[in-house]
Amino acid sequence: MKKLNGLKEEIIKFRNVRDWKKFHTPENLSKSISIEAGELLENFQWGDEVDPEKIEDELADVLIYSFLLADAMDVDPIDIMNKKIERNKKRFPISKVKGNSGKFTKVDD
């Protein structure tokens, strides 16, 4: 498994040698993430047995487009995920949400 920085570099290199950066606007990348997420979800549509390879393929597409969007927005994906995790720790305190799938706003005090 490649280290994260090497993986980010490989994704960017793949895009750049094909001269695709001009197509990778935040809007287009956001659309692509949504489309690929829909294709990921399609694997579970009818509750049939799922093909792990197809799920991995679609999940990889979502992640790759997400890294490209982070690059287009000039943000570090690891940094923004760490920030979000810290916000979520405050937003969803264990004492109020443990074992409960509801949003914090639906959790009784």
mmCIF file of N, CA and C in Angstrom:
data_model
loop_
_atom_site.group_PDB
_atom_site.id
_atom_site.type_symbol
_atom_site.label_atom_id
_atom_site.label_comp_id
_atom_site.label_asym_id
_atom_site.label_seq_id
_atom_site.Cartn_x
_atom_site.Cartn_y
_atom_site.Cartn_z
ATOM 1 N N MET A 1 0.847 -1.185 0.000
ATOM 2 C CA MET A 1 0.000 0.000 0.000
ATOM 3 C C MET A 1 0.888 1.242 0.000
ATOM 4 N N LYS A 2 0.599 2.131 -0.907
ATOM 5 C CA LYS A 2 1.382 3.353 -0.998
ATOM 6 C C LYS A 2 1.067 4.272 0.164
ATOM 7 N N LYS A 3 2.072 4.998 0.591
ATOM 8 C CA LYS A 3 1.842 6.008 1.616
ATOM 9 C C LYS A 3 0.967 7.101 1.021
ATOM 10 N N LEU A 4 0.275 7.798 1.880
ATOM 11 C CA LEU A 4 -0.700 8.782 1.427
ATOM 12 C C LEU A 4 -0.103 9.857 0.527
ATOM 13 N N ASN A 5 1.041 10.422 0.907
ATOM 14 C CA ASN A 5 1.637 11.466 0.067
ATOM 15 C C ASN A 5 2.025 10.927 -1.299
ATOM 16 N N GLY A 6 2.574 9.726 -1.334
ATOM 17 C CA GLY A 6 2.916 9.118 -2.624
ATOM 18 C C GLY A 6 1.681 8.864 -3.465
ATOM 19 N N LEU A 7 0.614 8.476 -2.818
ATOM 20 C CA LEU A 7 -0.641 8.238 -3.527
ATOM 21 C C LEU A 7 -1.192 9.534 -4.105
ATOM 22 N N LYS A 8 -1.182 10.598 -3.292
ATOM 23 C CA LYS A 8 -1.649 11.905 -3.797
ATOM 24 C C LYS A 8 -0.822 12.319 -5.012
ATOM 25 N N GLU A 9 0.486 12.151 -4.922
ATOM 26 C CA GLU A 9 1.366 12.509 -6.049
ATOM 27 C C GLU A 9 1.040 11.682 -7.287
ATOM 28 N N GLU A 10 0.770 10.400 -7.100
ATOM 29 C CA GLU A 10 0.447 9.517 -8.227
ATOM 30 C C GLU A 10 -0.874 9.932 -8.887
ATOM 31 N N ILE A 11 -1.867 10.299 -8.090
ATOM 32 C CA ILE A 11 -3.151 10.762 -8.630
ATOM 33 C C ILE A 11 -2.952 12.035 -9.452
ATOM 34 N N ILE A 12 -2.194 12.977 -8.916
ATOM 35 C CA ILE A 12 -1.945 14.248 -9.602
ATOM 36 C C ILE A 12 -1.144 14.005 -10.880
ATOM 37 N N LYS A 13 -0.142 13.156 -10.801
ATOM 38 C CA LYS A 13 0.677 12.839 -11.986
ATOM 39 C C LYS A 13 -0.181 12.210 -13.081
ATOM 40 N N PHE A 14 -1.027 11.255 -12.699
ATOM 41 C CA PHE A 14 -1.924 10.596 -13.653
ATOM 42 C C PHE A 14 -2.761 11.635 -14.391
ATOM 43 N N ARG A 15 -3.318 12.583 -13.626
ATOM 44 C CA ARG A 15 -4.129 13.651 -14.216
ATOM 45 C C ARG A 15 -3.293 14.556 -15.110
ATOM 46 N N ASN A 16 -2.155 14.972 -14.621
ATOM 47 C CA ASN A 16 -1.352 15.962 -15.338
ATOM 48 C C ASN A 16 -0.793 15.452 -16.658
ATOM 49 N N VAL A 17 -0.310 14.212 -16.699
ATOM 50 C CA VAL A 17 0.258 13.704 -17.952
ATOM 51 C C VAL A 17 -0.814 13.528 -19.025
ATOM 52 N N ARG A 18 -2.058 13.483 -18.618
ATOM 53 C CA ARG A 18 -3.170 13.391 -19.573
ATOM 54 C C ARG A 18 -3.772 14.757 -19.892
ATOM 55 N N ASP A 19 -3.236 15.801 -19.278
ATOM 56 C CA ASP A 19 -3.692 17.175 -19.479
ATOM 57 C C ASP A 19 -5.182 17.324 -19.160
ATOM 58 N N TRP A 20 -5.583 16.773 -18.027
ATOM 59 C CA TRP A 20 -6.986 16.810 -17.613
ATOM 60 C C TRP A 20 -7.272 17.875 -16.572
ATOM 61 N N LYS A 21 -6.237 18.534 -16.032
ATOM 62 C CA LYS A 21 -6.477 19.485 -14.951
ATOM 63 C C LYS A 21 -7.482 20.562 -15.369
ATOM 64 N N LYS A 22 -7.449 20.967 -16.622
ATOM 65 C CA LYS A 22 -8.360 22.021 -17.088
ATOM 66 C C LYS A 22 -9.829 21.616 -16.978
ATOM 67 N N PHE A 23 -10.096 20.323 -16.923
ATOM 68 C CA PHE A 23 -11.472 19.838 -16.778
ATOM 69 C C PHE A 23 -11.880 19.642 -15.317
ATOM 70 N N HIS A 24 -10.896 19.667 -14.446
ATOM 71 C CA HIS A 24 -11.137 19.335 -13.046
ATOM 72 C C HIS A 24 -11.419 20.572 -12.206
ATOM 73 N N THR A 25 -12.513 21.224 -12.527
ATOM 74 C CA THR A 25 -12.963 22.354 -11.718
ATOM 75 C C THR A 25 -13.632 21.807 -10.464
ATOM 76 N N PRO A 26 -13.711 22.601 -9.407
ATOM 77 C CA PRO A 26 -14.420 22.115 -8.218
ATOM 78 C C PRO A 26 -15.848 21.640 -8.534
ATOM 79 N N GLU A 27 -16.529 22.356 -9.397
ATOM 80 C CA GLU A 27 -17.894 21.952 -9.760
ATOM 81 C C GLU A 27 -17.903 20.583 -10.446
ATOM 82 N N ASN A 28 -17.039 20.403 -11.452
ATOM 83 C CA ASN A 28 -17.015 19.130 -12.171
ATOM 84 C C ASN A 28 -16.585 17.977 -11.271
ATOM 85 N N LEU A 29 -15.629 18.229 -10.397
ATOM 86 C CA LEU A 29 -15.175 17.181 -9.492
ATOM 87 C C LEU A 29 -16.259 16.830 -8.475
ATOM 88 N N SER A 30 -16.990 17.828 -7.995
ATOM 89 C CA SER A 30 -18.098 17.559 -7.076
ATOM 90 C C SER A 30 -19.164 16.716 -7.756
ATOM 91 N N LYS A 31 -19.471 17.033 -8.994
ATOM 92 C CA LYS A 31 -20.435 16.229 -9.753
ATOM 93 C C LYS A 31 -19.927 14.800 -9.905
ATOM 94 N N SER A 32 -18.646 14.655 -10.202
ATOM 95 C CA SER A 32 -18.070 13.322 -10.396
ATOM 96 C C SER A 32 -18.113 12.505 -9.114
ATOM 97 N N ILE A 33 -17.852 13.146 -7.975
ATOM 98 C CA ILE A 33 -17.938 12.449 -6.696
ATOM 99 C C ILE A 33 -19.360 11.934 -6.484
ATOM 100 N N SER A 34 -20.337 12.770 -6.765
ATOM 101 C CA SER A 34 -21.733 12.379 -6.582
ATOM 102 C C SER A 34 -22.115 11.234 -7.520
ATOM 103 N N ILE A 35 -21.685 11.317 -8.753
ATOM 104 C CA ILE A 35 -21.986 10.263 -9.733
ATOM 105 C C ILE A 35 -21.363 8.940 -9.297
ATOM 106 N N GLU A 36 -20.098 8.994 -8.911
ATOM 107 C CA GLU A 36 -19.415 7.769 -8.491
ATOM 108 C C GLU A 36 -20.008 7.218 -7.198
ATOM 109 N N ALA A 37 -20.439 8.100 -6.288
ATOM 110 C CA ALA A 37 -21.097 7.640 -5.065
ATOM 111 C C ALA A 37 -22.403 6.933 -5.407
ATOM 112 N N GLY A 38 -23.113 7.444 -6.409
ATOM 113 C CA GLY A 38 -24.334 6.781 -6.871
ATOM 114 C C GLY A 38 -24.031 5.402 -7.443
ATOM 115 N N GLU A 39 -22.933 5.295 -8.179
ATOM 116 C CA GLU A 39 -22.542 3.995 -8.726
ATOM 117 C C GLU A 39 -22.133 3.035 -7.611
ATOM 118 N N LEU A 40 -21.528 3.560 -6.565
ATOM 119 C CA LEU A 40 -21.196 2.742 -5.400
ATOM 120 C C LEU A 40 -22.481 2.227 -4.747
ATOM 121 N N LEU A 41 -23.429 3.119 -4.538
ATOM 122 C CA LEU A 41 -24.697 2.760 -3.909
ATOM 123 C C LEU A 41 -25.485 1.755 -4.744
ATOM 124 N N GLU A 42 -25.366 1.859 -6.051
ATOM 125 C CA GLU A 42 -26.078 0.961 -6.952
ATOM 126 C C GLU A 42 -25.749 -0.512 -6.661
ATOM 127 N N ASN A 43 -24.542 -0.750 -6.161
ATOM 128 C CA ASN A 43 -24.149 -2.123 -5.828
ATOM 129 C C ASN A 43 -24.995 -2.722 -4.720
ATOM 130 N N PHE A 44 -25.641 -1.880 -3.933
ATOM 131 C CA PHE A 44 -26.454 -2.339 -2.810
ATOM 132 C C PHE A 44 -27.951 -2.167 -3.077
ATOM 133 N N GLN A 45 -28.303 -1.743 -4.282
ATOM 134 C CA GLN A 45 -29.671 -1.331 -4.597
ATOM 135 C C GLN A 45 -30.729 -2.380 -4.277
ATOM 136 N N TRP A 46 -30.523 -3.592 -4.643
ATOM 137 C CA TRP A 46 -31.581 -4.593 -4.507
ATOM 138 C C TRP A 46 -31.302 -5.591 -3.390
ATOM 139 N N GLY A 47 -30.332 -5.309 -2.572
ATOM 140 C CA GLY A 47 -30.043 -6.181 -1.439
ATOM 141 C C GLY A 47 -29.471 -7.527 -1.840
ATOM 142 N N ASP A 48 -29.090 -7.644 -3.099
ATOM 143 C CA ASP A 48 -28.491 -8.885 -3.561
ATOM 144 C C ASP A 48 -27.069 -9.003 -3.018
ATOM 145 N N GLU A 49 -26.492 -10.149 -3.238
ATOM 146 C CA GLU A 49 -25.100 -10.338 -2.850
ATOM 147 C C GLU A 49 -24.243 -9.343 -3.623
ATOM 148 N N VAL A 50 -23.326 -8.713 -2.936
ATOM 149 C CA VAL A 50 -22.502 -7.690 -3.569
ATOM 150 C C VAL A 50 -21.160 -8.268 -4.005
ATOM 151 N N ASP A 51 -20.596 -7.649 -5.023
ATOM 152 C CA ASP A 51 -19.284 -8.026 -5.535
ATOM 153 C C ASP A 51 -18.261 -7.083 -4.909
ATOM 154 N N PRO A 52 -17.430 -7.571 -3.996
ATOM 155 C CA PRO A 52 -16.462 -6.702 -3.330
ATOM 156 C C PRO A 52 -15.542 -5.947 -4.300
ATOM 157 N N GLU A 53 -15.199 -6.559 -5.418
ATOM 158 C CA GLU A 53 -14.329 -5.882 -6.394
ATOM 159 C C GLU A 53 -15.019 -4.656 -6.997
ATOM 160 N N LYS A 54 -16.315 -4.781 -7.290
ATOM 161 C CA LYS A 54 -17.051 -3.638 -7.837
ATOM 162 C C LYS A 54 -17.155 -2.519 -6.801
ATOM 163 N N ILE A 55 -17.377 -2.891 -5.558
ATOM 164 C CA ILE A 55 -17.468 -1.892 -4.491
ATOM 165 C C ILE A 55 -16.127 -1.187 -4.322
ATOM 166 N N GLU A 56 -15.051 -1.944 -4.307
ATOM 167 C CA GLU A 56 -13.722 -1.345 -4.196
ATOM 168 C C GLU A 56 -13.448 -0.397 -5.351
ATOM 169 N N ASP A 57 -13.838 -0.795 -6.554
ATOM 170 C CA ASP A 57 -13.626 0.026 -7.743
ATOM 171 C C ASP A 57 -14.346 1.363 -7.639
ATOM 172 N N GLU A 58 -15.613 1.321 -7.243
ATOM 173 C CA GLU A 58 -16.394 2.549 -7.136
ATOM 174 C C GLU A 58 -15.922 3.402 -5.964
ATOM 175 N N LEU A 59 -15.587 2.773 -4.854
ATOM 176 C CA LEU A 59 -15.061 3.512 -3.709
ATOM 177 C C LEU A 59 -13.748 4.202 -4.081
ATOM 178 N N ALA A 60 -12.910 3.511 -4.833
ATOM 179 C CA ALA A 60 -11.655 4.120 -5.300
ATOM 180 C C ALA A 60 -11.946 5.354 -6.146
ATOM 181 N N ASP A 61 -12.936 5.274 -7.028
ATOM 182 C CA ASP A 61 -13.299 6.435 -7.850
ATOM 183 C C ASP A 61 -13.720 7.618 -6.979
ATOM 184 N N VAL A 62 -14.556 7.349 -5.968
ATOM 185 C CA VAL A 62 -14.998 8.420 -5.061
ATOM 186 C C VAL A 62 -13.796 9.050 -4.368
ATOM 187 N N LEU A 63 -12.895 8.216 -3.873
ATOM 188 C CA LEU A 63 -11.726 8.727 -3.158
ATOM 189 C C LEU A 63 -10.782 9.497 -4.070
ATOM 190 N N ILE A 64 -10.554 8.986 -5.265
ATOM 191 C CA ILE A 64 -9.667 9.684 -6.204
ATOM 192 C C ILE A 64 -10.238 11.050 -6.557
ATOM 193 N N TYR A 65 -11.518 11.108 -6.895
ATOM 194 C CA TYR A 65 -12.126 12.408 -7.204
ATOM 195 C C TYR A 65 -12.096 13.331 -5.978
ATOM 196 N N SER A 66 -12.230 12.760 -4.790
ATOM 197 C CA SER A 66 -12.166 13.577 -3.580
ATOM 198 C C SER A 66 -10.771 14.179 -3.407
ATOM 199 N N PHE A 67 -9.749 13.391 -3.657
ATOM 200 C CA PHE A 67 -8.382 13.926 -3.576
ATOM 201 C C PHE A 67 -8.153 14.995 -4.638
ATOM 202 N N LEU A 68 -8.698 14.791 -5.818
ATOM 203 C CA LEU A 68 -8.555 15.799 -6.877
ATOM 204 C C LEU A 68 -9.293 17.085 -6.514
ATOM 205 N N LEU A 69 -10.450 16.968 -5.874
ATOM 206 C CA LEU A 69 -11.179 18.158 -5.430
ATOM 207 C C LEU A 69 -10.379 18.889 -4.356
ATOM 208 N N ALA A 70 -9.799 18.157 -3.436
ATOM 209 C CA ALA A 70 -8.963 18.786 -2.411
ATOM 210 C C ALA A 70 -7.807 19.539 -3.067
ATOM 211 N N ASP A 71 -7.204 18.938 -4.080
ATOM 212 C CA ASP A 71 -6.119 19.607 -4.802
ATOM 213 C C ASP A 71 -6.626 20.870 -5.492
ATOM 214 N N ALA A 72 -7.786 20.780 -6.137
ATOM 215 C CA ALA A 72 -8.353 21.938 -6.836
ATOM 216 C C ALA A 72 -8.685 23.068 -5.868
ATOM 217 N N MET A 73 -9.049 22.705 -4.634
ATOM 218 C CA MET A 73 -9.403 23.696 -3.626
ATOM 219 C C MET A 73 -8.185 24.126 -2.796
ATOM 220 N N ASP A 74 -7.037 23.533 -3.109
ATOM 221 C CA ASP A 74 -5.779 23.817 -2.410
ATOM 222 C C ASP A 74 -5.896 23.585 -0.913
ATOM 223 N N VAL A 75 -6.485 22.430 -0.559
ATOM 224 C CA VAL A 75 -6.570 22.026 0.837
ATOM 225 C C VAL A 75 -5.962 20.633 0.980
ATOM 226 N N ASP A 76 -5.450 20.357 2.163
ATOM 227 C CA ASP A 76 -4.885 19.044 2.437
ATOM 228 C C ASP A 76 -5.999 18.128 2.937
ATOM 229 N N PRO A 77 -6.262 17.024 2.236
ATOM 230 C CA PRO A 77 -7.388 16.168 2.634
ATOM 231 C C PRO A 77 -7.244 15.600 4.043
ATOM 232 N N ILE A 78 -6.035 15.255 4.447
ATOM 233 C CA ILE A 78 -5.831 14.716 5.790
ATOM 234 C C ILE A 78 -6.100 15.795 6.834
ATOM 235 N N ASP A 79 -5.630 16.995 6.564
ATOM 236 C CA ASP A 79 -5.840 18.107 7.483
ATOM 237 C C ASP A 79 -7.335 18.399 7.658
ATOM 238 N N ILE A 80 -8.084 18.463 6.568
ATOM 239 C CA ILE A 80 -9.509 18.789 6.696
ATOM 240 C C ILE A 80 -10.289 17.647 7.351
ATOM 241 N N MET A 81 -9.860 16.394 7.137
ATOM 242 C CA MET A 81 -10.530 15.284 7.816
ATOM 243 C C MET A 81 -10.243 15.320 9.313
ATOM 244 N N ASN A 82 -8.996 15.625 9.684
ATOM 245 C CA ASN A 82 -8.666 15.743 11.108
ATOM 246 C C ASN A 82 -9.461 16.856 11.767
ATOM 247 N N LYS A 83 -9.601 17.990 11.100
ATOM 248 C CA LYS A 83 -10.394 19.097 11.640
ATOM 249 C C LYS A 83 -11.855 18.682 11.818
ATOM 250 N N LYS A 84 -12.388 17.965 10.842
ATOM 251 C CA LYS A 84 -13.782 17.521 10.910
ATOM 252 C C LYS A 84 -13.983 16.533 12.052
ATOM 253 N N ILE A 85 -13.035 15.627 12.240
ATOM 254 C CA ILE A 85 -13.127 14.671 13.343
ATOM 255 C C ILE A 85 -13.159 15.410 14.675
ATOM 256 N N GLU A 86 -12.315 16.416 14.833
ATOM 257 C CA GLU A 86 -12.296 17.189 16.081
ATOM 258 C C GLU A 86 -13.616 17.928 16.294
ATOM 259 N N ARG A 87 -14.192 18.519 15.232
ATOM 260 C CA ARG A 87 -15.500 19.179 15.359
ATOM 261 C C ARG A 87 -16.575 18.161 15.740
ATOM 262 N N ASN A 88 -16.522 16.976 15.116
ATOM 263 C CA ASN A 88 -17.517 15.943 15.407
ATOM 264 C C ASN A 88 -17.413 15.424 16.837
ATOM 265 N N LYS A 89 -16.199 15.374 17.386
ATOM 266 C CA LYS A 89 -16.049 14.951 18.787
ATOM 267 C C LYS A 89 -16.806 15.893 19.715
ATOM 268 N N LYS A 90 -16.781 17.183 19.401
ATOM 269 C CA LYS A 90 -17.502 18.171 20.211
ATOM 270 C C LYS A 90 -19.005 18.118 19.925
ATOM 271 N N ARG A 91 -19.333 17.925 18.675
ATOM 272 C CA ARG A 91 -20.734 17.935 18.252
ATOM 273 C C ARG A 91 -21.487 16.689 18.707
ATOM 274 N N PHE A 92 -20.796 15.569 18.767
ATOM 275 C CA PHE A 92 -21.410 14.288 19.127
ATOM 276 C C PHE A 92 -20.693 13.681 20.334
ATOM 277 N N PRO A 93 -20.890 14.257 21.527
ATOM 278 C CA PRO A 93 -20.210 13.722 22.712
ATOM 279 C C PRO A 93 -20.646 12.288 22.996
ATOM 280 N N ILE A 94 -19.687 11.477 23.371
ATOM 281 C CA ILE A 94 -19.953 10.061 23.622
ATOM 282 C C ILE A 94 -21.091 9.889 24.625
ATOM 283 N N SER A 95 -21.103 10.727 25.644
ATOM 284 C CA SER A 95 -22.118 10.596 26.694
ATOM 285 C C SER A 95 -23.538 10.770 26.172
ATOM 286 N N LYS A 96 -23.696 11.409 25.039
ATOM 287 C CA LYS A 96 -25.039 11.643 24.506
ATOM 288 C C LYS A 96 -25.379 10.791 23.288
ATOM 289 N N VAL A 97 -24.368 10.273 22.594
ATOM 290 C CA VAL A 97 -24.667 9.583 21.338
ATOM 291 C C VAL A 97 -24.233 8.124 21.285
ATOM 292 N N LYS A 98 -23.529 7.634 22.278
ATOM 293 C CA LYS A 98 -23.031 6.260 22.219
ATOM 294 C C LYS A 98 -24.171 5.274 22.018
ATOM 295 N N GLY A 99 -24.050 4.479 20.958
ATOM 296 C CA GLY A 99 -25.060 3.478 20.659
ATOM 297 C C GLY A 99 -26.313 4.021 20.010
ATOM 298 N N ASN A 100 -26.335 5.305 19.684
ATOM 299 C CA ASN A 100 -27.505 5.955 19.093
ATOM 300 C C ASN A 100 -27.124 6.460 17.704
ATOM 301 N N SER A 101 -27.865 6.057 16.692
ATOM 302 C CA SER A 101 -27.528 6.463 15.322
ATOM 303 C C SER A 101 -28.133 7.812 14.942
ATOM 304 N N GLY A 102 -28.939 8.406 15.808
ATOM 305 C CA GLY A 102 -29.576 9.682 15.503
ATOM 306 C C GLY A 102 -28.600 10.837 15.567
ATOM 307 N N LYS A 103 -28.966 11.904 14.937
ATOM 308 C CA LYS A 103 -28.163 13.136 15.009
ATOM 309 C C LYS A 103 -28.208 13.691 16.418
ATOM 310 N N PHE A 104 -27.213 14.456 16.786
ATOM 311 C CA PHE A 104 -27.131 15.048 18.120
ATOM 312 C C PHE A 104 -28.385 15.850 18.439
ATOM 313 N N THR A 105 -28.939 16.505 17.417
ATOM 314 C CA THR A 105 -30.126 17.326 17.650
ATOM 315 C C THR A 105 -31.335 16.470 18.031
ATOM 316 N N LYS A 106 -31.291 15.186 17.736
ATOM 317 C CA LYS A 106 -32.400 14.295 18.060
ATOM 318 C C LYS A 106 -32.149 13.521 19.353
ATOM 319 N N VAL A 107 -30.987 13.693 19.944
ATOM 320 C CA VAL A 107 -30.652 12.985 21.166
ATOM 321 C C VAL A 107 -31.221 13.744 22.359
ATOM 322 N N ASP A 108 -31.944 13.030 23.192
ATOM 323 C CA ASP A 108 -32.513 13.655 24.389
ATOM 324 C C ASP A 108 -31.410 13.975 25.389
ATOM 325 N N ASP A 109 -31.556 15.087 26.081
ATOM 326 C CA ASP A 109 -30.587 15.456 27.128
ATOM 327 C C ASP A 109 -30.748 14.582 28.337
#
